[in-house]
PDB file of C-alpha atoms in Angstrom:
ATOM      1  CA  UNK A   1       0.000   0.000   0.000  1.00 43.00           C
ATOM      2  CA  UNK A   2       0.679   3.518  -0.799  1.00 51.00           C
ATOM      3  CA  UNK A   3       1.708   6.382   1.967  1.00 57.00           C
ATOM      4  CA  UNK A   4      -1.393   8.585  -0.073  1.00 58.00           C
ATOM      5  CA  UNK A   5      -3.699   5.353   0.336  1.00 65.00           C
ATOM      6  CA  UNK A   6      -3.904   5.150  -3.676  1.00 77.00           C
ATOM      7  CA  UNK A   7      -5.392   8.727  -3.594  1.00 82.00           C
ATOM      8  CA  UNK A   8      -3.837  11.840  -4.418  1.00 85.00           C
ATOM      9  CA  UNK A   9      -4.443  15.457  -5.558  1.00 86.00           C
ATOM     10  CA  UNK A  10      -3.784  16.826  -8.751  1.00 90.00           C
ATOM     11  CA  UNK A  11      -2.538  19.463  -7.584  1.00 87.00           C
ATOM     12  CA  UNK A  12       0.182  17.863  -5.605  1.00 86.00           C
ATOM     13  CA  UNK A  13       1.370  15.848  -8.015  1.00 87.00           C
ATOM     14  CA  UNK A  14       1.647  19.222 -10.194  1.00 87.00           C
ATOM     15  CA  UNK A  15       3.999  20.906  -7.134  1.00 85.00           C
ATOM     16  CA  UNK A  16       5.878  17.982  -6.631  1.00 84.00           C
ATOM     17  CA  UNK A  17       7.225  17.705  -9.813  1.00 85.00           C
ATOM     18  CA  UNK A  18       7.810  21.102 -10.769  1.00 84.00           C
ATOM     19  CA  UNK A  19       9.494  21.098  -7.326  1.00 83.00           C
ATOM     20  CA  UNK A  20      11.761  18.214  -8.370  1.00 77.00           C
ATOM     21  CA  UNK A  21      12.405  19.865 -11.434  1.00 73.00           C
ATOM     22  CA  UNK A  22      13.474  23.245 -10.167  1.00 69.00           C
ATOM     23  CA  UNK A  23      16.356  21.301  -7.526  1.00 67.00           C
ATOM     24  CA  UNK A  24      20.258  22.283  -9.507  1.00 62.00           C
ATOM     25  CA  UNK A  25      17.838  24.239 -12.351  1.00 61.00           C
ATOM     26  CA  UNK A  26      18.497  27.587 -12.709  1.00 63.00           C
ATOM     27  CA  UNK A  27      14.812  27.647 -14.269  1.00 63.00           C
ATOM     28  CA  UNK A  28      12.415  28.888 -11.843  1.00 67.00           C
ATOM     29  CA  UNK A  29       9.437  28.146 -14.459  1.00 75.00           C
ATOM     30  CA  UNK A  30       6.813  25.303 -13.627  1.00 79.00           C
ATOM     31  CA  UNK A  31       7.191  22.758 -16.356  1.00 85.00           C
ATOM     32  CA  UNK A  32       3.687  21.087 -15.418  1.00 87.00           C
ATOM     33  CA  UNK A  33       0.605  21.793 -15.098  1.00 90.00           C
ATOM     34  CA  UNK A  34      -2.814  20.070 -14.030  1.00 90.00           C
ATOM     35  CA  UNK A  35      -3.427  19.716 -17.794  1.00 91.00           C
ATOM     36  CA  UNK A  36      -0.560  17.691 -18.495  1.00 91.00           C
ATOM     37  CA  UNK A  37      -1.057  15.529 -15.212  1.00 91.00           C
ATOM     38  CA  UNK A  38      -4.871  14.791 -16.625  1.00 91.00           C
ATOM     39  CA  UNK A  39      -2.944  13.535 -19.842  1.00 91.00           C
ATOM     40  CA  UNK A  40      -0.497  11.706 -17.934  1.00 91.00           C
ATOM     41  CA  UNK A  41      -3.168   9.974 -16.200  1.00 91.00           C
ATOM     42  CA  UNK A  42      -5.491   8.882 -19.415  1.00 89.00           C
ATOM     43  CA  UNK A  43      -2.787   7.182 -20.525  1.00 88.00           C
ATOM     44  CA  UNK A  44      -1.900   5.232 -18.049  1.00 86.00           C
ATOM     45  CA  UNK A  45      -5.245   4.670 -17.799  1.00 83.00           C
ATOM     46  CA  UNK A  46      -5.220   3.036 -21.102  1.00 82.00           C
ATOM     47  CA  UNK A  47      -3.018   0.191 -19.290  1.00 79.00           C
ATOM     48  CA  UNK A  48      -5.363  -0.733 -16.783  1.00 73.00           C
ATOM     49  CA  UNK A  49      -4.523  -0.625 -13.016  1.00 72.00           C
ATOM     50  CA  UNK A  50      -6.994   1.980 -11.860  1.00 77.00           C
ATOM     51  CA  UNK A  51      -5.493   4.983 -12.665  1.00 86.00           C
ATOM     52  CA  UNK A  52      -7.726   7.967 -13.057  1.00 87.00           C
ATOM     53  CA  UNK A  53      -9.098  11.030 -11.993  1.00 90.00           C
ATOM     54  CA  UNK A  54     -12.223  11.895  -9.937  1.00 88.00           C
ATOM     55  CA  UNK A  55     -13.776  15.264  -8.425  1.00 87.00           C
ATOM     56  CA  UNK A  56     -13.647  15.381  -5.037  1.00 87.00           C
ATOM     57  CA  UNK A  57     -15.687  18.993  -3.686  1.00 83.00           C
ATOM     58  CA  UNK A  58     -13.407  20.887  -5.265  1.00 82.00           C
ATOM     59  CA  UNK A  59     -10.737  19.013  -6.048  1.00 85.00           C
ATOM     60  CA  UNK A  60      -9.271  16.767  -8.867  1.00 89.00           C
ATOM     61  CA  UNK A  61      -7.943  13.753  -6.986  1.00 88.00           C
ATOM     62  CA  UNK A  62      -6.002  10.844  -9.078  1.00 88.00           C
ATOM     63  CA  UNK A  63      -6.824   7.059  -7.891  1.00 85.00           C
ATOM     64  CA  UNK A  64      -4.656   4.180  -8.239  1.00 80.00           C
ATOM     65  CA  UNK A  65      -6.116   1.652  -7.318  1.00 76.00           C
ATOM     66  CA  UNK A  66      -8.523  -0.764  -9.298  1.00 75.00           C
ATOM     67  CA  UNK A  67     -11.397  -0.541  -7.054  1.00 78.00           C
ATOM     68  CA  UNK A  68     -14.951   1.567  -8.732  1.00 80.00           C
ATOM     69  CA  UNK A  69     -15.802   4.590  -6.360  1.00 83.00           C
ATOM     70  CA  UNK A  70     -19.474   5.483  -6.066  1.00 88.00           C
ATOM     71  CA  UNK A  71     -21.154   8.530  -5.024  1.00 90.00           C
ATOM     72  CA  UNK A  72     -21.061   7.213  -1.542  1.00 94.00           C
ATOM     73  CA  UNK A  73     -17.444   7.137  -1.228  1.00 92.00           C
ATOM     74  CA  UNK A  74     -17.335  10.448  -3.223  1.00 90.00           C
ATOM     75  CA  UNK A  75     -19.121  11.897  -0.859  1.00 94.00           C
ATOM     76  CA  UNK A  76     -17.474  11.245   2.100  1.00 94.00           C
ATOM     77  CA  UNK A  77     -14.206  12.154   0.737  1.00 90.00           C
ATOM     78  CA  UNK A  78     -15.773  15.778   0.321  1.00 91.00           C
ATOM     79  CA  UNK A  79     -16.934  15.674   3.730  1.00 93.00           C
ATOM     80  CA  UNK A  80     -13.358  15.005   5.010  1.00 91.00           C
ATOM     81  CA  UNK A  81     -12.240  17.789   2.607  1.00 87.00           C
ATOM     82  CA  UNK A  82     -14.846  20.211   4.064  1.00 86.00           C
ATOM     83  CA  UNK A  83     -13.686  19.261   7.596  1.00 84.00           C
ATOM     84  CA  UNK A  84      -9.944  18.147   8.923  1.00 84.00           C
ATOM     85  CA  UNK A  85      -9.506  15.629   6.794  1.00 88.00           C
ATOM     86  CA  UNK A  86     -11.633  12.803   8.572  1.00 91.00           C
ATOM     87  CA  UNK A  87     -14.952  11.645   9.142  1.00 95.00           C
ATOM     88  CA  UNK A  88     -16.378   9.614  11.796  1.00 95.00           C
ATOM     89  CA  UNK A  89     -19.342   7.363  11.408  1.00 95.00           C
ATOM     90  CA  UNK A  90     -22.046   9.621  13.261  1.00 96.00           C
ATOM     91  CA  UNK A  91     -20.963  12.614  11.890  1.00 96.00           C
ATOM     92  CA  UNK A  92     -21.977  10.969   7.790  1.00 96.00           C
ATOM     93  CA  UNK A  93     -25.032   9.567   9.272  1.00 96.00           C
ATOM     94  CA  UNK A  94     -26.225  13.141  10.791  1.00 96.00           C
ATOM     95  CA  UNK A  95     -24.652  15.124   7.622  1.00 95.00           C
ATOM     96  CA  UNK A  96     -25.879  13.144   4.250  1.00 95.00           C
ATOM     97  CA  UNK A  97     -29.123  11.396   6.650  1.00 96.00           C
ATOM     98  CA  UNK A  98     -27.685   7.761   5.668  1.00 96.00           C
ATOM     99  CA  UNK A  99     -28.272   4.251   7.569  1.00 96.00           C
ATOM    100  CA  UNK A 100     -25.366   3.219   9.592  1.00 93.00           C
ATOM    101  CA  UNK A 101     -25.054  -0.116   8.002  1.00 95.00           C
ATOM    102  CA  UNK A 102     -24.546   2.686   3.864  1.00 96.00           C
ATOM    103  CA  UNK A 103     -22.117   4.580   5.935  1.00 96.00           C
ATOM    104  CA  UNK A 104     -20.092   1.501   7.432  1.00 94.00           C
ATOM    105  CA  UNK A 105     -20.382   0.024   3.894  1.00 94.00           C
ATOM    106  CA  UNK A 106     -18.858   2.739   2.299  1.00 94.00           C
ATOM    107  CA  UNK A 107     -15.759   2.971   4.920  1.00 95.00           C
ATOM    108  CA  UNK A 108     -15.283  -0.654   4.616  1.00 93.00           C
ATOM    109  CA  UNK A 109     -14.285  -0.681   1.210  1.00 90.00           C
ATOM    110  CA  UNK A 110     -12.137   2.304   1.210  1.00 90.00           C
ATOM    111  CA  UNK A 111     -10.491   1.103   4.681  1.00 90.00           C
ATOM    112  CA  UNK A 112      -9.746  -2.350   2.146  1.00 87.00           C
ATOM    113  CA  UNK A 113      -7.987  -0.548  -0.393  1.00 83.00           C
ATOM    114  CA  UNK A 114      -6.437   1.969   1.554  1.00 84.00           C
ATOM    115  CA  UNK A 115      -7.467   4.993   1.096  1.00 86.00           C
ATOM    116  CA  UNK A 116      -8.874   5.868   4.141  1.00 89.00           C
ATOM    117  CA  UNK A 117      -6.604   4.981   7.620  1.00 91.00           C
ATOM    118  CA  UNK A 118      -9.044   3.942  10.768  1.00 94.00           C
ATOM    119  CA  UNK A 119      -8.064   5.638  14.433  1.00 94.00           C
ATOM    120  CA  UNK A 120      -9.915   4.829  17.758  1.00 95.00           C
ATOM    121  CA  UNK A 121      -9.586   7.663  20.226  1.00 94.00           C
ATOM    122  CA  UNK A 122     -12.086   7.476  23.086  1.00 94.00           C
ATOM    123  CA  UNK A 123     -14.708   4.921  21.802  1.00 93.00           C
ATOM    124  CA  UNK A 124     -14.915   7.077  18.446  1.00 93.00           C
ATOM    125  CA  UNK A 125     -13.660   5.845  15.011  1.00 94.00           C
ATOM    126  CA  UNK A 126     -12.108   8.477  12.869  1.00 95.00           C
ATOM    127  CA  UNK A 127     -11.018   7.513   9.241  1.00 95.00           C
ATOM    128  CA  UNK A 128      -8.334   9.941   7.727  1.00 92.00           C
ATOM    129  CA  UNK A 129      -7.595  10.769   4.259  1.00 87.00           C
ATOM    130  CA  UNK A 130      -3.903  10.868   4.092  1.00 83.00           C
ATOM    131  CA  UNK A 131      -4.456  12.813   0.241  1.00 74.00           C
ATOM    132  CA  UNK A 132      -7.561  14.721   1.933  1.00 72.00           C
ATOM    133  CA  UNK A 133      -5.587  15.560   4.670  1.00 60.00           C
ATOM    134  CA  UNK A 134      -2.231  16.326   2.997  1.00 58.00           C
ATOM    135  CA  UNK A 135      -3.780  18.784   0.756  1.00 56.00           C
ATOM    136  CA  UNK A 136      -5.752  20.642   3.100  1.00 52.00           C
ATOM    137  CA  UNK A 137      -2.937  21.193   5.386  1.00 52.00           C
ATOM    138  CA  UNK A 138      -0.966  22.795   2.256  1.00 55.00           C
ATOM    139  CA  UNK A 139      -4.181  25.127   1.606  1.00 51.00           C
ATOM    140  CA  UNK A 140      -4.113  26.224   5.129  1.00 53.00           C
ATOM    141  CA  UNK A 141      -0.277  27.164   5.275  1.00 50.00           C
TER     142      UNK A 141
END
């Protein structure tokens, strides 16, 4: 498994590499942009393997991984993004008016593939999205 969880945002992919690229360059120009990431990314797409991109709230977010994402799991990514990052069980239920048994569904599969990391504080189950999380953190700075 991945460090990102098989999730991460366009947009940092886009800074990393122009970051890479700019280390000994005396070129201070971005050589990528979320265009050319997109392209990247159909491509690979073409070899199977998951790749691809989905909109998460406002963000473009690549996924590697060959598992289908629904609305469900959609949505709950934006409700991380909206928030810290993480979502707890009660918190979807209350928020989108699911059934505990949709929202544990949902968390189950993306806790499988790894995209979401599970932590029990105090009787409460919060699941983390290392890209979510990652990304808002860089907004917020």
């Amino acid at each position: 498994r991945s460090k990102n969880g098989g999730i991460m945002a366009v947009a940092e992919v886009c800074e990393t590499l122009n970051k890479n690229n700019k280390r000994g360059s005396k070129k201070k120009k971005d050589l990528y942009n979320k265009g050319d990431i997109a392209i990247a990314v159909k491509k690979l797409s073409t070899l199977g393997g998951g790749f691809r991109i989905v909109a998460v709230g406002q963000s473009d977010m690549i996924v590697s991984v060959p598992t289908e994402l629904d609305n469900d799991h959609v949505e709950i990514m934006t409700l991380a993004q909206d928030g810290q990052g993480c979502v707890t069980v009660d918190e979807v239920r209350q928020r989108l008016s699911w059934s505990a048994d949709r929202v544990e569904r949902a968390l189950q599969l993306l806790l499988h593939e790894g995209m979401v990391w599970k932590d029990d504080f105090h009787g409460i189950s919060f699941y983390w999205f290392p890209s979510v999380w990652k990304e808002k953190m860089a907004i917020e700075q």
